[in-house]
Short mmCIF file of C-alpha atoms in Angstrom, two decimals:
data_model
loop_
_atom_site.label_atom_id
_atom_site.label_comp_id
_atom_site.label_asym_id
_atom_site.label_seq_id
_atom_site.Cartn_x
_atom_site.Cartn_y
_atom_site.Cartn_z
CA UNK A 1240 29.01 12.20 -7.89
CA UNK A 1241 26.88 13.99 -10.00
CA UNK A 1242 25.84 17.61 -9.70
CA UNK A 1243 23.17 18.93 -11.88
CA UNK A 1244 21.50 22.45 -12.66
CA UNK A 1245 18.72 23.80 -14.39
CA UNK A 1246 19.92 27.11 -16.04
CA UNK A 1247 16.45 28.63 -15.39
CA UNK A 1248 14.04 28.39 -12.32
CA UNK A 1249 10.92 28.98 -14.86
CA UNK A 1250 10.03 29.12 -18.52
CA UNK A 1251 7.66 31.20 -20.12
CA UNK A 1252 6.73 32.18 -23.56
CA UNK A 1253 9.34 34.90 -23.22
CA UNK A 1254 12.25 32.72 -22.54
CA UNK A 1255 10.69 28.86 -23.26
CA UNK A 1256 14.32 27.18 -23.84
CA UNK A 1257 14.72 24.69 -21.06
CA UNK A 1258 18.18 23.32 -20.25
CA UNK A 1259 20.64 22.23 -17.67
CA UNK A 1260 24.26 22.14 -16.95
CA UNK A 1261 25.40 18.27 -15.44
CA UNK A 1262 28.84 17.95 -13.99
CA UNK A 1263 30.07 14.69 -13.05
CA UNK A 1264 33.94 12.73 -13.47
CA UNK A 1265 32.03 9.90 -15.06
CA UNK A 1266 32.00 9.55 -19.26
CA UNK A 1267 28.11 9.27 -19.22
CA UNK A 1268 25.20 10.70 -17.97
CA UNK A 1269 21.40 10.84 -18.89
CA UNK A 1270 18.59 13.02 -17.64
CA UNK A 1271 15.04 12.31 -16.72
CA UNK A 1272 12.16 14.75 -16.96
CA UNK A 1273 9.03 13.99 -15.31
CA UNK A 1274 5.25 15.92 -14.59
CA UNK A 1275 5.60 14.45 -11.26
CA UNK A 1276 9.09 13.59 -8.81
CA UNK A 1277 6.81 10.03 -8.22
CA UNK A 1278 6.95 9.25 -11.79
CA UNK A 1279 10.66 8.85 -12.04
CA UNK A 1280 10.41 6.41 -9.66
CA UNK A 1281 10.70 2.65 -10.93
CA UNK A 1282 7.72 1.52 -9.02
CA UNK A 1283 5.32 3.81 -11.05
CA UNK A 1284 6.67 2.90 -14.22
CA UNK A 1285 3.12 1.75 -15.41
CA UNK A 1286 2.20 6.01 -15.13
CA UNK A 1287 4.50 6.85 -17.43
CA UNK A 1288 2.98 8.94 -20.74
CA UNK A 1289 5.16 11.02 -23.42
CA UNK A 1290 2.51 13.48 -21.93
CA UNK A 1291 4.06 13.25 -18.10
CA UNK A 1292 7.84 11.89 -19.01
CA UNK A 1293 10.91 11.82 -20.99
CA UNK A 1294 14.62 10.93 -20.59
CA UNK A 1295 17.69 11.89 -23.01
CA UNK A 1296 19.12 8.18 -22.86
CA UNK A 1297 22.88 8.48 -22.90
CA UNK A 1298 24.85 11.29 -23.08
CA UNK A 1299 28.27 11.86 -23.34
CA UNK A 1300 29.92 14.26 -20.74
CA UNK A 1301 32.49 16.80 -21.37
CA UNK A 1302 31.99 15.68 -25.11
CA UNK A 1303 33.16 19.59 -26.64
CA UNK A 1304 36.20 19.41 -24.09
CA UNK A 1305 35.17 21.16 -21.03
CA UNK A 1306 36.48 20.63 -17.82
CA UNK A 1307 35.52 21.93 -14.14
CA UNK A 1308 37.23 21.14 -10.70
CA UNK A 1309 34.23 18.84 -10.22
CA UNK A 1310 34.75 16.95 -13.23
CA UNK A 1311 33.72 17.16 -16.61
CA UNK A 1312 30.61 19.31 -17.51
CA UNK A 1313 28.10 19.53 -20.25
CA UNK A 1314 25.27 21.34 -21.04
CA UNK A 1315 22.00 19.91 -22.72
CA UNK A 1316 19.30 21.93 -24.12
CA UNK A 1317 15.85 20.01 -24.15
CA UNK A 1318 13.96 19.54 -27.99
CA UNK A 1319 11.28 22.06 -28.04
CA UNK A 1320 8.80 19.70 -29.15
CA UNK A 1321 9.45 17.61 -25.86
CA UNK A 1322 9.04 20.95 -23.87
CA UNK A 1323 5.47 21.54 -25.49
CA UNK A 1324 4.50 17.94 -24.48
CA UNK A 1325 4.79 19.36 -20.42
CA UNK A 1326 2.29 22.41 -21.20
CA UNK A 1327 -0.38 22.95 -18.64
CA UNK A 1328 1.46 21.54 -15.86
CA UNK A 1329 2.55 23.80 -12.63
CA UNK A 1330 5.73 22.06 -12.76
CA UNK A 1331 8.91 19.94 -14.57
CA UNK A 1332 10.87 17.39 -12.12
CA UNK A 1333 14.62 16.60 -13.12
CA UNK A 1334 16.90 13.99 -11.74
CA UNK A 1335 20.47 12.85 -13.46
CA UNK A 1336 21.84 9.24 -12.91
CA UNK A 1337 25.73 8.92 -14.35
CA UNK A 1338 27.53 5.49 -16.33
CA UNK A 1339 31.09 4.10 -16.43
CA UNK A 1340 29.82 2.57 -19.52
CA UNK A 1341 27.01 1.67 -22.04
CA UNK A 1342 24.74 -0.26 -19.93
CA UNK A 1343 21.89 1.30 -18.67
CA UNK A 1344 21.13 -1.15 -16.19
CA UNK A 1345 24.08 -0.60 -14.15
CA UNK A 1346 24.23 3.31 -13.24
CA UNK A 1347 27.04 4.27 -10.94
CA UNK A 1348 24.95 7.10 -9.17
CA UNK A 1349 21.10 8.48 -9.37
CA UNK A 1350 20.02 12.16 -8.20
CA UNK A 1351 16.47 12.10 -8.25
CA UNK A 1352 14.15 14.89 -6.80
CA UNK A 1353 11.36 15.40 -4.51
CA UNK A 1354 7.79 17.26 -4.31
CA UNK A 1355 10.72 20.11 -2.69
CA UNK A 1356 13.72 20.46 -5.12
CA UNK A 1357 14.69 19.91 -8.01
CA UNK A 1358 12.26 21.36 -10.76
CA UNK A 1359 11.40 24.09 -13.14
CA UNK A 1360 8.59 26.24 -13.13
CA UNK A 1361 6.36 25.97 -16.10
CA UNK A 1362 3.47 28.12 -14.95
CA UNK A 1363 4.11 30.71 -17.69
CA UNK A 1364 4.48 28.25 -20.41
CA UNK A 1365 1.38 27.95 -23.16
CA UNK A 1366 1.73 26.65 -26.80
CA UNK A 1367 1.36 30.03 -28.22
CA UNK A 1368 4.80 30.83 -27.06
CA UNK A 1369 6.04 27.40 -28.04
CA UNK A 1370 4.44 27.68 -31.78
CA UNK A 1371 7.83 29.78 -33.15
CA UNK A 1372 9.97 27.04 -32.29
CA UNK A 1373 8.26 24.46 -33.27
CA UNK A 1374 8.40 22.51 -36.57
CA UNK A 1375 5.23 20.86 -38.08
CA UNK A 1376 6.12 17.54 -36.54
CA UNK A 1377 6.65 19.53 -33.19
CA UNK A 1378 4.66 16.89 -31.36
CA UNK A 1379 6.13 13.61 -32.19
CA UNK A 1380 7.49 11.12 -30.09
CA UNK A 1381 11.34 10.88 -29.67
CA UNK A 1382 11.58 6.90 -30.14
CA UNK A 1383 12.80 6.38 -26.38
CA UNK A 1384 10.95 3.86 -23.92
CA UNK A 1385 9.49 5.63 -21.28
CA UNK A 1386 12.37 4.33 -18.94
CA UNK A 1387 15.78 5.94 -17.29
CA UNK A 1388 18.97 4.87 -15.08
CA UNK A 1389 16.95 5.22 -11.83
CA UNK A 1390 14.42 2.37 -12.50
CA UNK A 1391 17.38 0.20 -11.70
CA UNK A 1392 17.55 0.99 -8.10
CA UNK A 1393 14.22 -0.68 -7.80
CA UNK A 1394 15.56 -3.37 -5.47
CA UNK A 1395 17.52 -1.37 -2.99
CA UNK A 1396 14.48 1.32 -3.48
CA UNK A 1397 12.03 -0.93 -2.02
CA UNK A 1398 13.81 -2.75 0.49
CA UNK A 1399 14.42 0.55 2.35
CA UNK A 1400 10.88 1.80 1.79
CA UNK A 1401 11.34 4.43 -1.18
CA UNK A 1402 13.79 7.95 -1.62
CA UNK A 1403 13.21 11.55 -1.49
CA UNK A 1404 11.54 12.48 1.52
CA UNK A 1405 9.60 8.96 1.81
CA UNK A 1406 9.76 7.07 5.14
CA UNK A 1407 12.02 4.49 6.02
CA UNK A 1408 11.14 1.26 8.01
CA UNK A 1409 12.65 2.85 11.35
CA UNK A 1410 10.53 6.07 10.94
CA UNK A 1411 12.98 8.59 9.75
CA UNK A 1412 12.91 10.84 6.81
CA UNK A 1413 15.71 9.88 4.21
CA UNK A 1414 15.73 13.33 2.50
CA UNK A 1415 17.75 12.36 -0.36
CA UNK A 1416 17.98 10.12 -3.36
CA UNK A 1417 20.51 7.71 -2.18
CA UNK A 1418 18.69 4.41 -0.60
CA UNK A 1419 19.42 3.58 3.41
CA UNK A 1420 18.94 0.18 4.92
CA UNK A 1421 16.64 0.78 8.34
CA UNK A 1422 18.64 -0.07 11.29
CA UNK A 1423 17.96 -3.15 13.73
CA UNK A 1424 15.79 -2.37 16.58
CA UNK A 1425 18.30 -2.04 19.78
CA UNK A 1426 17.15 -1.40 23.20
CA UNK A 1427 20.28 -0.26 24.58
CA UNK A 1428 21.12 -3.31 26.19
CA UNK A 1429 23.28 -6.67 25.94
CA UNK A 1430 21.62 -9.54 23.65
CA UNK A 1431 23.55 -11.65 26.06
CA UNK A 1432 20.67 -10.80 28.08
CA UNK A 1433 17.83 -12.51 25.70
CA UNK A 1434 20.09 -15.68 25.16
CA UNK A 1435 20.22 -16.69 29.04
CA UNK A 1436 17.51 -19.26 29.93
CA UNK A 1437 14.99 -18.64 32.52
CA UNK A 1438 17.21 -20.41 35.57
CA UNK A 1439 20.20 -18.59 34.36
CA UNK A 1440 19.09 -14.92 34.69
CA UNK A 1441 21.14 -12.56 36.84
CA UNK A 1442 19.31 -11.42 40.24
CA UNK A 1443 17.97 -7.77 40.08
CA UNK A 1444 20.23 -5.67 41.51
CA UNK A 1445 19.06 -3.69 44.28
CA UNK A 1446 18.81 -0.38 43.36
CA UNK A 1447 17.18 -1.73 40.32
CA UNK A 1448 13.59 -1.79 39.43
CA UNK A 1449 12.32 -4.84 37.25
CA UNK A 1450 11.54 -4.62 33.53
CA UNK A 1451 7.76 -4.41 32.39
CA UNK A 1452 9.02 -7.74 30.56
CA UNK A 1453 10.13 -9.60 33.70
CA UNK A 1454 13.84 -9.45 33.16
CA UNK A 1455 16.17 -7.36 35.53
CA UNK A 1456 17.76 -4.82 34.03
CA UNK A 1457 21.79 -4.97 34.13
CA UNK A 1458 23.63 -3.02 37.09
CA UNK A 1459 26.70 -2.39 35.46
CA UNK A 1460 25.52 -1.43 31.32
CA UNK A 1461 25.43 1.87 31.18
CA UNK A 1462 24.77 2.30 27.59
CA UNK A 1463 22.06 4.87 26.55
CA UNK A 1464 19.00 3.61 24.14
CA UNK A 1465 20.24 4.05 20.64
CA UNK A 1466 19.06 6.85 18.70
CA UNK A 1467 18.51 7.55 15.19
CA UNK A 1468 18.69 10.97 13.00
CA UNK A 1469 16.62 14.22 13.05
CA UNK A 1470 13.44 13.01 11.69
CA UNK A 1471 12.76 17.03 11.43
CA UNK A 1472 15.92 17.87 9.37
CA UNK A 1473 14.84 18.86 5.66
CA UNK A 1474 16.67 19.60 3.04
CA UNK A 1475 16.67 23.45 2.61
CA UNK A 1476 14.72 23.89 -1.03
CA UNK A 1477 16.64 24.41 -4.32
CA UNK A 1478 17.09 27.31 -7.01
CA UNK A 1479 17.46 26.73 -10.27
CA UNK A 1480 21.14 28.33 -9.91
CA UNK A 1481 21.82 25.70 -6.93
CA UNK A 1482 23.95 22.39 -7.61
CA UNK A 1483 22.10 19.22 -6.66
#
C-alpha cells in the first residue's frame, strides 16, 4: 500500500516550492498531477494537455536509503517549470501509483483523488513569484507522454462505474480510489423459489400475504433483504499533512 502527502497545503509567490513525500513498500512509484481530478482517469486522456496534466514517470522509492515503519520513503520536488504550467488554476490534484518492476502497464496499486481531497491550492501563485526560479526555457515540455499508471485500471474502472466518489451500478458511493464490482440484486428470498414451475409452487401459508408478483411468501425463510454500505458516508477532507 502506498501513502502520499503534499508537503504544503498551498503554494504562493512566497513559498512556491511544491513537493510530495511518498511511503511505499515497493521499489518504484509514479506521481500524477492534474488541474481536475477527472483528468487522472483513463477515459479522459484525450482532454489532457501539458497545461493541465503531468506525470513524473517512474521514480525509485527510498533511493537515498531512507526507510520508515510503513516502508520506503522518498521525497519528490516538482520542477518549477512544471509548476509554472499550472499558474492561474485554483487547485492541483495529485495521485500515486506503485510498481514492482518497470512495466508501467502493471501498477500494483493506484491512489487517485476526487474533488474533495488530495489537492494543493494554487490560488496565491503567480508567474511573477516563479520567475526567479525559472530558467530561460522554463516553459518547455518534459518530453513525457500524457499518461500515468492509473490509466492501466481503465477496464476495471469502467465496469464498476468510476472511482473517487462516482456512483456504482448499485447506487452506492465508492468514496475512494479502489474499484469494486456492483453487488448482484437480491430480494432476500431463496433462489429456489424462482426455479419452481407454476404447478410445483408451494401453497401460501395461512398467515402469509401474497406477493405483488403472484408468488407466495415462504413460510420459514427469515432472511432479511440485503443492504448495502451507507451511501452517505464520505471520506473526511484531507490536509497536506495527512497521509493518503
